[in-house]
PDB file of C-alpha atoms in Angstrom:
ATOM      1  CA  MET A 295     -10.052   2.055 -10.200  1.00  0.00           C
ATOM      2  CA  LYS A 296      -8.690   2.117  -6.741  1.00  0.00           C
ATOM      3  CA  LYS A 297      -5.244   1.565  -5.521  1.00  0.00           C
ATOM      4  CA  ALA A 298      -3.327   1.863  -2.146  1.00  0.00           C
ATOM      5  CA  ALA A 299      -1.037   4.565  -1.446  1.00  0.00           C
ATOM      6  CA  ASN A 300       1.257   5.040   1.847  1.00  0.00           C
ATOM      7  CA  ASP A 301       1.955   8.003   3.604  1.00  0.00           C
ATOM      8  CA  ILE A 302       5.810   7.342   4.480  1.00  0.00           C
ATOM      9  CA  LYS A 303       5.924  10.031   7.260  1.00  0.00           C
ATOM     10  CA  ARG A 304       3.356   7.945   9.165  1.00  0.00           C
ATOM     11  CA  CYS A 305       4.666   4.566   8.303  1.00  0.00           C
ATOM     12  CA  VAL A 306       6.633   2.643  10.970  1.00  0.00           C
ATOM     13  CA  ALA A 307       7.465  -0.417   8.568  1.00  0.00           C
ATOM     14  CA  CYS A 308       5.790  -2.943  10.731  1.00  0.00           C
ATOM     15  CA  GLY A 309       5.128  -5.117   7.927  1.00  0.00           C
ATOM     16  CA  VAL A 310       1.280  -5.905   8.702  1.00  0.00           C
ATOM     17  CA  CYS A 311       0.523  -4.859   5.284  1.00  0.00           C
ATOM     18  CA  VAL A 312       2.928  -7.133   3.678  1.00  0.00           C
ATOM     19  CA  LEU A 313       1.545  -9.858   5.344  1.00  0.00           C
ATOM     20  CA  GLN A 314      -2.166  -8.992   4.800  1.00  0.00           C
ATOM     21  CA  CYS A 315      -1.978  -8.324   1.126  1.00  0.00           C
ATOM     22  CA  PRO A 316      -3.203 -11.087  -0.868  1.00  0.00           C
ATOM     23  CA  ARG A 317      -1.481  -9.843  -4.124  1.00  0.00           C
ATOM     24  CA  GLU A 318       1.894  -9.366  -2.672  1.00  0.00           C
ATOM     25  CA  ALA A 319       1.929  -5.925  -3.969  1.00  0.00           C
ATOM     26  CA  ILE A 320       3.474  -4.190  -0.819  1.00  0.00           C
ATOM     27  CA  ASP A 321       7.256  -4.305   0.356  1.00  0.00           C
ATOM     28  CA  ILE A 322       9.283  -2.633   3.065  1.00  0.00           C
ATOM     29  CA  TYR A 323      11.778  -0.312   1.506  1.00  0.00           C
ATOM     30  CA  LYS A 324      15.240  -0.708   3.197  1.00  0.00           C
ATOM     31  CA  GLY A 325      13.288  -1.091   6.539  1.00  0.00           C
ATOM     32  CA  CYS A 326      12.130   2.237   6.493  1.00  0.00           C
ATOM     33  CA  HIS A 327       8.474   2.147   5.053  1.00  0.00           C
ATOM     34  CA  ALA A 328       5.943   0.261   2.898  1.00  0.00           C
ATOM     35  CA  VAL A 329       5.868   0.686  -0.751  1.00  0.00           C
ATOM     36  CA  VAL A 330       2.823  -0.205  -2.922  1.00  0.00           C
ATOM     37  CA  ASP A 331       3.405  -1.835  -6.288  1.00  0.00           C
ATOM     38  CA  VAL A 332       0.430  -0.003  -8.054  1.00  0.00           C
ATOM     39  CA  MET A 333       0.760  -2.589 -11.017  1.00  0.00           C
ATOM     40  CA  LYS A 334      -0.051  -5.451  -8.407  1.00  0.00           C
ATOM     41  CA  CYS A 335      -2.442  -3.758  -6.380  1.00  0.00           C
ATOM     42  CA  VAL A 336      -6.159  -4.088  -6.877  1.00  0.00           C
ATOM     43  CA  GLY A 337      -7.366  -1.819  -4.272  1.00  0.00           C
ATOM     44  CA  CYS A 338      -9.057  -4.226  -2.090  1.00  0.00           C
ATOM     45  CA  GLY A 339      -8.352  -2.102   1.028  1.00  0.00           C
ATOM     46  CA  ILE A 340      -7.183  -5.268   3.401  1.00  0.00           C
ATOM     47  CA  CYS A 341      -3.935  -3.254   3.788  1.00  0.00           C
ATOM     48  CA  GLU A 342      -5.887  -0.167   4.783  1.00  0.00           C
ATOM     49  CA  ARG A 343      -7.884  -2.113   7.578  1.00  0.00           C
ATOM     50  CA  ALA A 344      -4.827  -3.847   9.017  1.00  0.00           C
ATOM     51  CA  CYS A 345      -2.538  -0.703   9.233  1.00  0.00           C
ATOM     52  CA  PRO A 346      -2.097   0.296  12.726  1.00  0.00           C
ATOM     53  CA  THR A 347      -0.808   3.546  12.073  1.00  0.00           C
ATOM     54  CA  GLY A 348      -3.395   4.623   9.340  1.00  0.00           C
ATOM     55  CA  SER A 349      -0.753   5.266   6.825  1.00  0.00           C
ATOM     56  CA  ILE A 350      -2.003   3.293   4.230  1.00  0.00           C
ATOM     57  CA  LYS A 351      -5.218   4.565   2.254  1.00  0.00           C
ATOM     58  CA  VAL A 352      -7.040   3.104  -0.607  1.00  0.00           C
ATOM     59  CA  ALA A 353      -8.584   5.882  -3.214  1.00  0.00           C
ATOM     60  CA  GLU A 354      -9.655   6.282  -6.644  1.00  0.00           C
ATOM     61  CA  VAL A 355      -6.746   7.047  -9.276  1.00  0.00           C
ATOM     62  CA  GLN A 356      -6.763   8.216 -12.671  1.00  0.00           C
ATOM     63  CA  ASP A 357      -6.487   5.353 -15.577  1.00  0.00           C
ATOM     64  CA  GLY A 358      -2.922   5.095 -17.074  1.00  0.00           C
ATOM     65  CA  ILE A 359      -0.798   4.366 -14.060  1.00  0.00           C
ATOM     66  CA  LYS A 360       2.699   3.396 -15.094  1.00  0.00           C
TER      67      LYS A 360
END
């Protein structure tokens, strides 16, 4: 299963990923960086393609995410 993850050191909290996510799985944490809710994320990759800094990556993850 694929899920999105954000590199908070590269993220500029622009909110593009939040607007593009069809599952509303991404929020901006305290104006600092994007946070992905892995329970909502379906790994579609829209956020990864939209991110202007390349901080969001969709990758294969192990089962049993909590």
